[in-house]
PDB file of C-alpha atoms in Angstrom:
ATOM      1  CA  MET A   8      -7.678  46.796 -92.876  1.00  0.00           C
ATOM      2  CA  ASN A   9      -5.779  43.976 -91.167  1.00  0.00           C
ATOM      3  CA  ASN A  10      -7.979  40.903 -90.629  1.00  0.00           C
ATOM      4  CA  LEU A  11      -7.247  40.749 -86.911  1.00  0.00           C
ATOM      5  CA  THR A  12      -7.836  44.494 -86.485  1.00  0.00           C
ATOM      6  CA  PHE A  13     -11.188  44.166 -88.248  1.00  0.00           C
ATOM      7  CA  PHE A  14     -12.227  41.347 -85.962  1.00  0.00           C
ATOM      8  CA  VAL A  15     -11.148  43.195 -82.790  1.00  0.00           C
ATOM      9  CA  ASN A  16     -12.929  46.372 -83.915  1.00  0.00           C
ATOM     10  CA  CYS A  17     -16.054  44.416 -84.672  1.00  0.00           C
ATOM     11  CA  LEU A  18     -16.116  42.838 -81.226  1.00  0.00           C
ATOM     12  CA  GLY A  19     -15.185  46.192 -79.685  1.00  0.00           C
ATOM     13  CA  LYS A  20     -18.267  47.835 -81.111  1.00  0.00           C
ATOM     14  CA  GLN A  21     -20.365  45.003 -79.742  1.00  0.00           C
ATOM     15  CA  ARG A  22     -18.706  45.420 -76.320  1.00  0.00           C
ATOM     16  CA  ASP A  23     -19.398  49.154 -76.345  1.00  0.00           C
ATOM     17  CA  SER A  24     -23.048  48.489 -77.087  1.00  0.00           C
ATOM     18  CA  GLN A  25     -23.169  46.205 -74.064  1.00  0.00           C
ATOM     19  CA  THR A  26     -21.939  49.000 -71.740  1.00  0.00           C
ATOM     20  CA  GLN A  27     -24.834  51.289 -72.731  1.00  0.00           C
ATOM     21  CA  PRO A  28     -27.973  51.287 -70.572  1.00  0.00           C
ATOM     22  CA  LYS A  29     -30.021  48.308 -71.576  1.00  0.00           C
ATOM     23  CA  SER A  30     -33.460  48.996 -72.922  1.00  0.00           C
ATOM     24  CA  LYS A  31     -36.346  46.666 -72.415  1.00  0.00           C
ATOM     25  CA  GLN A  32     -36.119  45.698 -76.049  1.00  0.00           C
ATOM     26  CA  SER A  33     -32.457  44.621 -75.820  1.00  0.00           C
ATOM     27  CA  ARG A  34     -33.207  42.564 -72.750  1.00  0.00           C
ATOM     28  CA  LYS A  35     -35.959  40.833 -74.628  1.00  0.00           C
ATOM     29  CA  ASN A  36     -33.653  40.034 -77.605  1.00  0.00           C
ATOM     30  CA  PRO A  37     -30.466  38.398 -76.262  1.00  0.00           C
ATOM     31  CA  MET A  38     -30.150  36.444 -79.519  1.00  0.00           C
ATOM     32  CA  LYS A  39     -29.531  39.683 -81.405  1.00  0.00           C
ATOM     33  CA  MET A  40     -26.112  40.111 -79.788  1.00  0.00           C
ATOM     34  CA  LEU A  41     -25.199  36.504 -80.505  1.00  0.00           C
ATOM     35  CA  SER A  42     -26.151  36.884 -84.170  1.00  0.00           C
ATOM     36  CA  ILE A  43     -23.967  40.001 -84.502  1.00  0.00           C
ATOM     37  CA  ILE A  44     -20.989  38.198 -82.952  1.00  0.00           C
ATOM     38  CA  GLY A  45     -21.590  35.239 -85.268  1.00  0.00           C
ATOM     39  CA  PHE A  46     -21.640  37.573 -88.249  1.00  0.00           C
ATOM     40  CA  CYS A  47     -18.279  39.075 -87.217  1.00  0.00           C
ATOM     41  CA  LEU A  48     -16.770  35.616 -86.837  1.00  0.00           C
ATOM     42  CA  SER A  49     -18.026  34.613 -90.291  1.00  0.00           C
ATOM     43  CA  LEU A  50     -16.476  37.673 -91.933  1.00  0.00           C
ATOM     44  CA  PHE A  51     -13.201  37.061 -90.126  1.00  0.00           C
ATOM     45  CA  THR A  52     -13.111  33.456 -91.404  1.00  0.00           C
ATOM     46  CA  ILE A  53     -13.784  34.605 -94.968  1.00  0.00           C
ATOM     47  CA  CYS A  54     -10.955  37.163 -94.763  1.00  0.00           C
ATOM     48  CA  LEU A  55      -8.534  34.526 -93.540  1.00  0.00           C
ATOM     49  CA  SER A  56      -9.547  32.130 -96.304  1.00  0.00           C
ATOM     50  CA  SER A  57      -9.098  34.687 -99.083  1.00  0.00           C
ATOM     51  CA  GLY A  58      -5.674  35.688 -97.788  1.00  0.00           C
ATOM     52  CA  ALA A  59      -4.428  32.111 -97.625  1.00  0.00           C
ATOM     53  CA  ALA A  60      -5.481  31.417-101.200  1.00  0.00           C
ATOM     54  CA  SER A  61      -2.993  33.920-102.630  1.00  0.00           C
ATOM     55  CA  ALA A  62      -0.042  33.083-100.385  1.00  0.00           C
ATOM     56  CA  ALA A  63       3.304  32.440-102.081  1.00  0.00           C
ATOM     57  CA  SER A  64       6.827  31.402-101.144  1.00  0.00           C
ATOM     58  CA  ALA A  65       9.836  33.473-102.188  1.00  0.00           C
ATOM     59  CA  ARG A  66      13.521  34.073-101.496  1.00  0.00           C
ATOM     60  CA  VAL A  67      15.300  37.316-100.708  1.00  0.00           C
ATOM     61  CA  ASN A  68      17.392  38.559-103.630  1.00  0.00           C
ATOM     62  CA  ALA A  69      19.416  41.421-102.138  1.00  0.00           C
ATOM     63  CA  ARG A  70      23.162  41.217-101.585  1.00  0.00           C
ATOM     64  CA  ASN A  71      23.095  43.415 -98.483  1.00  0.00           C
ATOM     65  CA  GLY A  72      19.971  41.886 -97.003  1.00  0.00           C
ATOM     66  CA  LEU A  73      16.429  43.222 -96.867  1.00  0.00           C
ATOM     67  CA  ASN A  74      14.699  45.403 -94.272  1.00  0.00           C
ATOM     68  CA  VAL A  75      11.404  44.183 -92.839  1.00  0.00           C
ATOM     69  CA  ARG A  76       9.059  47.007 -91.840  1.00  0.00           C
ATOM     70  CA  THR A  77       5.780  47.426 -89.994  1.00  0.00           C
ATOM     71  CA  GLY A  78       4.049  48.878 -93.054  1.00  0.00           C
ATOM     72  CA  PRO A  79       4.319  49.147 -96.864  1.00  0.00           C
ATOM     73  CA  SER A  80       6.867  51.978 -97.227  1.00  0.00           C
ATOM     74  CA  THR A  81      10.239  53.137 -95.901  1.00  0.00           C
ATOM     75  CA  SER A  82       8.432  55.589 -93.633  1.00  0.00           C
ATOM     76  CA  TYR A  83       7.439  52.680 -91.384  1.00  0.00           C
ATOM     77  CA  GLY A  84       9.780  51.419 -88.681  1.00  0.00           C
ATOM     78  CA  LYS A  85      12.247  48.609 -89.342  1.00  0.00           C
ATOM     79  CA  VAL A  86      11.568  45.437 -87.369  1.00  0.00           C
ATOM     80  CA  TYR A  87      14.437  43.160 -88.436  1.00  0.00           C
ATOM     81  CA  ASP A  88      16.605  42.151 -91.413  1.00  0.00           C
ATOM     82  CA  LEU A  89      16.383  39.226 -93.830  1.00  0.00           C
ATOM     83  CA  SER A  90      19.583  37.819 -95.295  1.00  0.00           C
ATOM     84  CA  ASN A  91      20.190  37.272 -99.019  1.00  0.00           C
ATOM     85  CA  GLY A  92      18.743  33.935-100.132  1.00  0.00           C
ATOM     86  CA  GLN A  93      16.540  33.551 -97.055  1.00  0.00           C
ATOM     87  CA  ALA A  94      13.157  31.892 -97.686  1.00  0.00           C
ATOM     88  CA  VAL A  95       9.992  33.800 -96.769  1.00  0.00           C
ATOM     89  CA  SER A  96       6.253  33.317 -97.094  1.00  0.00           C
ATOM     90  CA  THR A  97       3.973  36.108 -98.349  1.00  0.00           C
ATOM     91  CA  THR A  98       0.228  36.611 -98.025  1.00  0.00           C
ATOM     92  CA  GLY A  99      -0.190  37.860-101.607  1.00  0.00           C
ATOM     93  CA  THR A 100      -1.299  41.301-100.378  1.00  0.00           C
ATOM     94  CA  TYR A 101       0.433  44.143-102.278  1.00  0.00           C
ATOM     95  CA  SER A 102       0.608  47.877-101.638  1.00  0.00           C
ATOM     96  CA  ASN A 103       2.635  50.352-103.715  1.00  0.00           C
ATOM     97  CA  GLY A 104       5.310  47.831-104.664  1.00  0.00           C
ATOM     98  CA  TRP A 105       5.452  46.234-101.197  1.00  0.00           C
ATOM     99  CA  VAL A 106       4.220  42.784-100.226  1.00  0.00           C
ATOM    100  CA  GLN A 107       2.997  41.546 -96.852  1.00  0.00           C
ATOM    101  CA  LEU A 108       4.773  38.627 -95.178  1.00  0.00           C
ATOM    102  CA  SER A 109       2.842  35.853 -93.477  1.00  0.00           C
ATOM    103  CA  ASN A 110       3.750  37.345 -90.075  1.00  0.00           C
ATOM    104  CA  GLY A 111       2.021  40.626 -90.956  1.00  0.00           C
ATOM    105  CA  TYR A 112       5.161  42.687 -91.643  1.00  0.00           C
ATOM    106  CA  TRP A 113       6.137  44.142 -95.039  1.00  0.00           C
ATOM    107  CA  VAL A 114       9.095  44.055 -97.468  1.00  0.00           C
ATOM    108  CA  SER A 115       9.816  45.650-100.834  1.00  0.00           C
ATOM    109  CA  ASN A 116       8.541  43.181-103.446  1.00  0.00           C
ATOM    110  CA  GLY A 117      11.307  44.131-105.873  1.00  0.00           C
ATOM    111  CA  TYR A 118      13.848  42.198-103.795  1.00  0.00           C
ATOM    112  CA  LEU A 119      12.047  38.852-103.767  1.00  0.00           C
ATOM    113  CA  ASN A 120      12.380  35.945-106.198  1.00  0.00           C
ATOM    114  CA  TYR A 121       9.362  33.700-106.705  1.00  0.00           C
ATOM    115  CA  GLY A 122      10.115  30.188-107.938  1.00  0.00           C
ATOM    116  CA  GLY A 123      12.963  29.147-110.208  1.00  0.00           C
ATOM    117  CA  GLY A 124      15.734  30.404-107.989  1.00  0.00           C
ATOM    118  CA  GLY A 125      19.113  28.787-108.399  1.00  0.00           C
ATOM    119  CA  THR A 126      22.194  30.127-106.654  1.00  0.00           C
ATOM    120  CA  GLY A 127      23.254  32.806-109.122  1.00  0.00           C
ATOM    121  CA  GLY A 128      24.780  36.082-107.962  1.00  0.00           C
ATOM    122  CA  GLY A 129      21.817  37.487-106.071  1.00  0.00           C
ATOM    123  CA  THR A 130      21.204  40.168-108.710  1.00  0.00           C
ATOM    124  CA  ARG A 131      17.802  40.304-110.384  1.00  0.00           C
ATOM    125  CA  THR A 132      17.801  40.013-114.158  1.00  0.00           C
ATOM    126  CA  SER A 133      16.441  43.216-115.738  1.00  0.00           C
ATOM    127  CA  LEU A 134      15.078  43.292-119.287  1.00  0.00           C
ATOM    128  CA  LEU A 135      14.454  46.573-121.090  1.00  0.00           C
ATOM    129  CA  ARG A 136      10.975  47.120-122.513  1.00  0.00           C
ATOM    130  CA  ARG A 137       9.053  50.112-123.889  1.00  0.00           C
ATOM    131  CA  ILE A 138       5.432  51.131-123.536  1.00  0.00           C
ATOM    132  CA  SER A 139       3.650  50.319-126.794  1.00  0.00           C
ATOM    133  CA  ALA A 140       0.214  51.853-126.303  1.00  0.00           C
ATOM    134  CA  ALA A 141      -0.965  55.115-127.873  1.00  0.00           C
ATOM    135  CA  GLY A 142      -2.742  56.148-124.675  1.00  0.00           C
ATOM    136  CA  GLY A 143       0.111  55.166-122.371  1.00  0.00           C
ATOM    137  CA  ALA A 144      -0.130  52.559-119.630  1.00  0.00           C
ATOM    138  CA  ASN A 145      -1.177  52.355-116.008  1.00  0.00           C
ATOM    139  CA  ILE A 146       1.135  50.687-113.485  1.00  0.00           C
ATOM    140  CA  ARG A 147      -0.623  48.645-110.809  1.00  0.00           C
ATOM    141  CA  SER A 148       0.422  47.551-107.328  1.00  0.00           C
ATOM    142  CA  GLY A 149      -0.275  43.926-108.275  1.00  0.00           C
ATOM    143  CA  PRO A 150      -0.710  41.688-111.347  1.00  0.00           C
ATOM    144  CA  SER A 151      -4.249  42.606-112.452  1.00  0.00           C
ATOM    145  CA  THR A 152      -6.557  45.586-112.952  1.00  0.00           C
ATOM    146  CA  ALA A 153      -8.091  44.759-109.574  1.00  0.00           C
ATOM    147  CA  TYR A 154      -5.038  46.316-107.913  1.00  0.00           C
ATOM    148  CA  SER A 155      -4.726  50.057-107.402  1.00  0.00           C
ATOM    149  CA  ARG A 156      -2.964  52.313-109.913  1.00  0.00           C
ATOM    150  CA  VAL A 157       0.403  53.474-108.591  1.00  0.00           C
ATOM    151  CA  ASN A 158       1.828  55.186-111.678  1.00  0.00           C
ATOM    152  CA  TYR A 159       1.310  56.046-115.344  1.00  0.00           C
ATOM    153  CA  PHE A 160       3.770  56.205-118.272  1.00  0.00           C
ATOM    154  CA  ARG A 161       3.395  57.589-121.773  1.00  0.00           C
ATOM    155  CA  ASN A 162       3.766  55.623-124.989  1.00  0.00           C
ATOM    156  CA  GLY A 163       7.435  54.878-125.745  1.00  0.00           C
ATOM    157  CA  THR A 164       8.630  55.163-122.127  1.00  0.00           C
ATOM    158  CA  PRO A 165      11.477  52.679-121.430  1.00  0.00           C
ATOM    159  CA  LEU A 166      10.952  50.350-118.478  1.00  0.00           C
ATOM    160  CA  THR A 167      12.860  47.429-116.989  1.00  0.00           C
ATOM    161  CA  VAL A 168      11.151  44.221-115.869  1.00  0.00           C
ATOM    162  CA  THR A 169      12.450  41.649-113.400  1.00  0.00           C
ATOM    163  CA  GLY A 170      11.405  38.557-115.342  1.00  0.00           C
ATOM    164  CA  ARG A 171       8.623  37.657-112.933  1.00  0.00           C
ATOM    165  CA  VAL A 172       5.368  37.132-114.854  1.00  0.00           C
ATOM    166  CA  ASN A 173       1.915  36.512-113.377  1.00  0.00           C
ATOM    167  CA  ASN A 174      -1.061  35.837-115.634  1.00  0.00           C
ATOM    168  CA  GLY A 175       0.362  37.985-118.434  1.00  0.00           C
ATOM    169  CA  TRP A 176       1.455  40.833-116.154  1.00  0.00           C
ATOM    170  CA  TYR A 177       5.115  41.830-115.828  1.00  0.00           C
ATOM    171  CA  GLU A 178       6.770  43.008-112.610  1.00  0.00           C
ATOM    172  CA  LEU A 179       8.850  46.192-112.903  1.00  0.00           C
ATOM    173  CA  THR A 180      12.232  46.527-111.186  1.00  0.00           C
ATOM    174  CA  ARG A 181      12.802  48.404-107.920  1.00  0.00           C
ATOM    175  CA  GLY A 182       9.339  47.498-106.646  1.00  0.00           C
ATOM    176  CA  ARG A 183       7.641  50.000-108.947  1.00  0.00           C
ATOM    177  CA  GLY A 184       4.632  47.802-109.639  1.00  0.00           C
ATOM    178  CA  TRP A 185       3.181  45.674-112.454  1.00  0.00           C
ATOM    179  CA  ILE A 186       2.183  46.285-116.079  1.00  0.00           C
ATOM    180  CA  ALA A 187       0.062  44.268-118.510  1.00  0.00           C
ATOM    181  CA  GLY A 188       2.395  42.451-120.912  1.00  0.00           C
ATOM    182  CA  TYR A 189       0.435  43.363-124.053  1.00  0.00           C
ATOM    183  CA  LEU A 190       1.270  47.041-123.414  1.00  0.00           C
ATOM    184  CA  LEU A 191       5.004  46.350-123.787  1.00  0.00           C
ATOM    185  CA  THR A 192       7.199  45.745-126.811  1.00  0.00           C
ATOM    186  CA  GLY A 193       9.368  42.648-127.043  1.00  0.00           C
ATOM    187  CA  ASN A 194       6.981  40.268-125.242  1.00  0.00           C
ATOM    188  CA  ASN A 195       5.628  37.000-126.526  1.00  0.00           C
ATOM    189  CA  SER A 196       2.179  38.486-125.932  1.00  0.00           C
ATOM    190  CA  SER A 197       2.752  41.278-128.440  1.00  0.00           C
ATOM    191  CA  GLY A 198       2.899  38.792-131.322  1.00  0.00           C
ATOM    192  CA  GLY A 199       3.192  39.145-135.058  1.00  0.00           C
ATOM    193  CA  GLY A 200       0.186  41.062-136.362  1.00  0.00           C
ATOM    194  CA  THR A 201       1.402  43.119-139.327  1.00  0.00           C
ATOM    195  CA  GLY A 202       4.787  43.934-137.866  1.00  0.00           C
ATOM    196  CA  GLY A 203       6.751  41.019-139.332  1.00  0.00           C
ATOM    197  CA  GLY A 204       6.726  38.841-136.213  1.00  0.00           C
ATOM    198  CA  THR A 205      10.358  39.511-135.228  1.00  0.00           C
ATOM    199  CA  ARG A 206      11.077  39.013-131.541  1.00  0.00           C
ATOM    200  CA  THR A 207      13.339  41.330-129.596  1.00  0.00           C
ATOM    201  CA  SER A 208      16.764  39.765-128.913  1.00  0.00           C
ATOM    202  CA  LEU A 209      18.582  40.908-125.771  1.00  0.00           C
ATOM    203  CA  LEU A 210      22.200  40.092-124.978  1.00  0.00           C
ATOM    204  CA  ARG A 211      22.913  38.496-121.606  1.00  0.00           C
ATOM    205  CA  ARG A 212      25.852  36.683-120.018  1.00  0.00           C
ATOM    206  CA  ILE A 213      26.023  33.659-117.759  1.00  0.00           C
ATOM    207  CA  SER A 214      26.587  34.895-114.208  1.00  0.00           C
ATOM    208  CA  ALA A 215      27.173  31.693-112.252  1.00  0.00           C
ATOM    209  CA  THR A 216      30.560  30.379-111.112  1.00  0.00           C
ATOM    210  CA  GLY A 217      29.692  26.814-112.040  1.00  0.00           C
ATOM    211  CA  GLY A 218      28.173  27.728-115.391  1.00  0.00           C
ATOM    212  CA  ALA A 219      24.576  27.036-116.380  1.00  0.00           C
ATOM    213  CA  ASN A 220      22.521  24.221-117.837  1.00  0.00           C
ATOM    214  CA  ILE A 221      20.195  24.924-120.770  1.00  0.00           C
ATOM    215  CA  ARG A 222      16.883  23.057-120.648  1.00  0.00           C
ATOM    216  CA  SER A 223      14.379  22.131-123.330  1.00  0.00           C
ATOM    217  CA  GLY A 224      11.624  23.899-121.347  1.00  0.00           C
ATOM    218  CA  PRO A 225      11.148  26.475-118.574  1.00  0.00           C
ATOM    219  CA  SER A 226      12.007  24.380-115.488  1.00  0.00           C
ATOM    220  CA  THR A 227      14.493  21.819-114.197  1.00  0.00           C
ATOM    221  CA  ALA A 228      11.891  19.137-114.993  1.00  0.00           C
ATOM    222  CA  TYR A 229      12.863  19.443-118.669  1.00  0.00           C
ATOM    223  CA  GLY A 230      15.889  17.666-120.123  1.00  0.00           C
ATOM    224  CA  ARG A 231      19.297  19.331-120.364  1.00  0.00           C
ATOM    225  CA  VAL A 232      20.122  20.241-123.950  1.00  0.00           C
ATOM    226  CA  ASN A 233      23.301  22.284-123.448  1.00  0.00           C
ATOM    227  CA  TYR A 234      25.736  23.787-120.963  1.00  0.00           C
ATOM    228  CA  PHE A 235      27.620  27.110-120.983  1.00  0.00           C
ATOM    229  CA  ARG A 236      30.455  28.383-118.800  1.00  0.00           C
ATOM    230  CA  ASN A 237      30.347  31.470-116.601  1.00  0.00           C
ATOM    231  CA  GLY A 238      30.622  34.644-118.709  1.00  0.00           C
ATOM    232  CA  THR A 239      29.296  33.085-121.939  1.00  0.00           C
ATOM    233  CA  PRO A 240      27.216  35.627-123.928  1.00  0.00           C
ATOM    234  CA  LEU A 241      23.690  34.551-124.841  1.00  0.00           C
ATOM    235  CA  THR A 242      20.708  36.212-126.491  1.00  0.00           C
ATOM    236  CA  VAL A 243      17.171  35.833-125.146  1.00  0.00           C
ATOM    237  CA  THR A 244      13.933  36.372-127.039  1.00  0.00           C
ATOM    238  CA  GLY A 245      12.115  38.270-124.305  1.00  0.00           C
ATOM    239  CA  ARG A 246       9.771  35.372-123.601  1.00  0.00           C
ATOM    240  CA  VAL A 247       9.695  34.589-119.862  1.00  0.00           C
ATOM    241  CA  ASP A 248       7.976  31.728-118.054  1.00  0.00           C
ATOM    242  CA  ASN A 249       8.121  31.468-114.252  1.00  0.00           C
ATOM    243  CA  GLY A 250      11.549  33.117-114.100  1.00  0.00           C
ATOM    244  CA  TRP A 251      13.019  31.136-117.036  1.00  0.00           C
ATOM    245  CA  TYR A 252      14.200  32.868-120.220  1.00  0.00           C
ATOM    246  CA  GLU A 253      13.891  31.522-123.751  1.00  0.00           C
ATOM    247  CA  LEU A 254      17.087  31.635-125.835  1.00  0.00           C
ATOM    248  CA  THR A 255      17.059  32.693-129.494  1.00  0.00           C
ATOM    249  CA  ARG A 256      17.189  30.237-132.398  1.00  0.00           C
ATOM    250  CA  GLY A 257      15.313  27.605-130.396  1.00  0.00           C
ATOM    251  CA  ARG A 258      18.349  26.744-128.276  1.00  0.00           C
ATOM    252  CA  GLY A 259      16.327  26.160-125.102  1.00  0.00           C
ATOM    253  CA  TRP A 260      15.642  27.868-121.771  1.00  0.00           C
ATOM    254  CA  ILE A 261      17.792  29.171-118.901  1.00  0.00           C
ATOM    255  CA  ALA A 262      16.926  30.165-115.326  1.00  0.00           C
ATOM    256  CA  GLY A 263      16.883  33.972-115.106  1.00  0.00           C
ATOM    257  CA  SER A 264      18.807  33.920-111.821  1.00  0.00           C
ATOM    258  CA  LEU A 265      21.845  32.595-113.742  1.00  0.00           C
ATOM    259  CA  LEU A 266      22.002  35.558-116.116  1.00  0.00           C
ATOM    260  CA  GLY A 267      23.840  38.847-115.590  1.00  0.00           C
TER     261      GLY A 267
END
């Protein structure tokens, strides 16, 4: 329930109780109504605080723009459009692959970039993975088991991830939800064990007119160790950190937004 709606409903119930014929007992206990109102205000404050704690900034990553809707699905009415590259603020509330904006409206989470950025082509980098769990894997609406289950896939099912990672959970493309990284092949979390410890290498190409810098770590705060022109083929290990991809043979890291 929306925080504001909860608060209004809470006060509404109190108002309705005030319109009923007053008994002698209610007249003798005016503090009871004040305590109920105080309780509603306390809950409302807690709701606001918890929502603010998970807020995050992002940028639209959709060439043709992104529809903003009144609710978390295409069945809700469109309110306005966001342009590609436009900055937005989210509350951190997810529902079936959609995320709530700070103004209360909703957008498909699959078309937002969180952190890292750059000015690449506006196309999200997709990496192929497969379910590696005998019992299959649940897909959640957000990056933890606390979020609701929105789908289920059998062992061996191929999936594509956007490169966005949150506490070991990987975001699937097209706003289809999140999956725990240890249930996928090719991740740094699925380490050596008895399987030989070979990481999955995936071919990518630079997709940035001005080329791309290679850094010694997963952010622009790290030193530049190389540079490649637009169209240069590269292989990544499958290890992702805040939107940055690790190159094979220890050659450094590259922002995922600069890869095609």
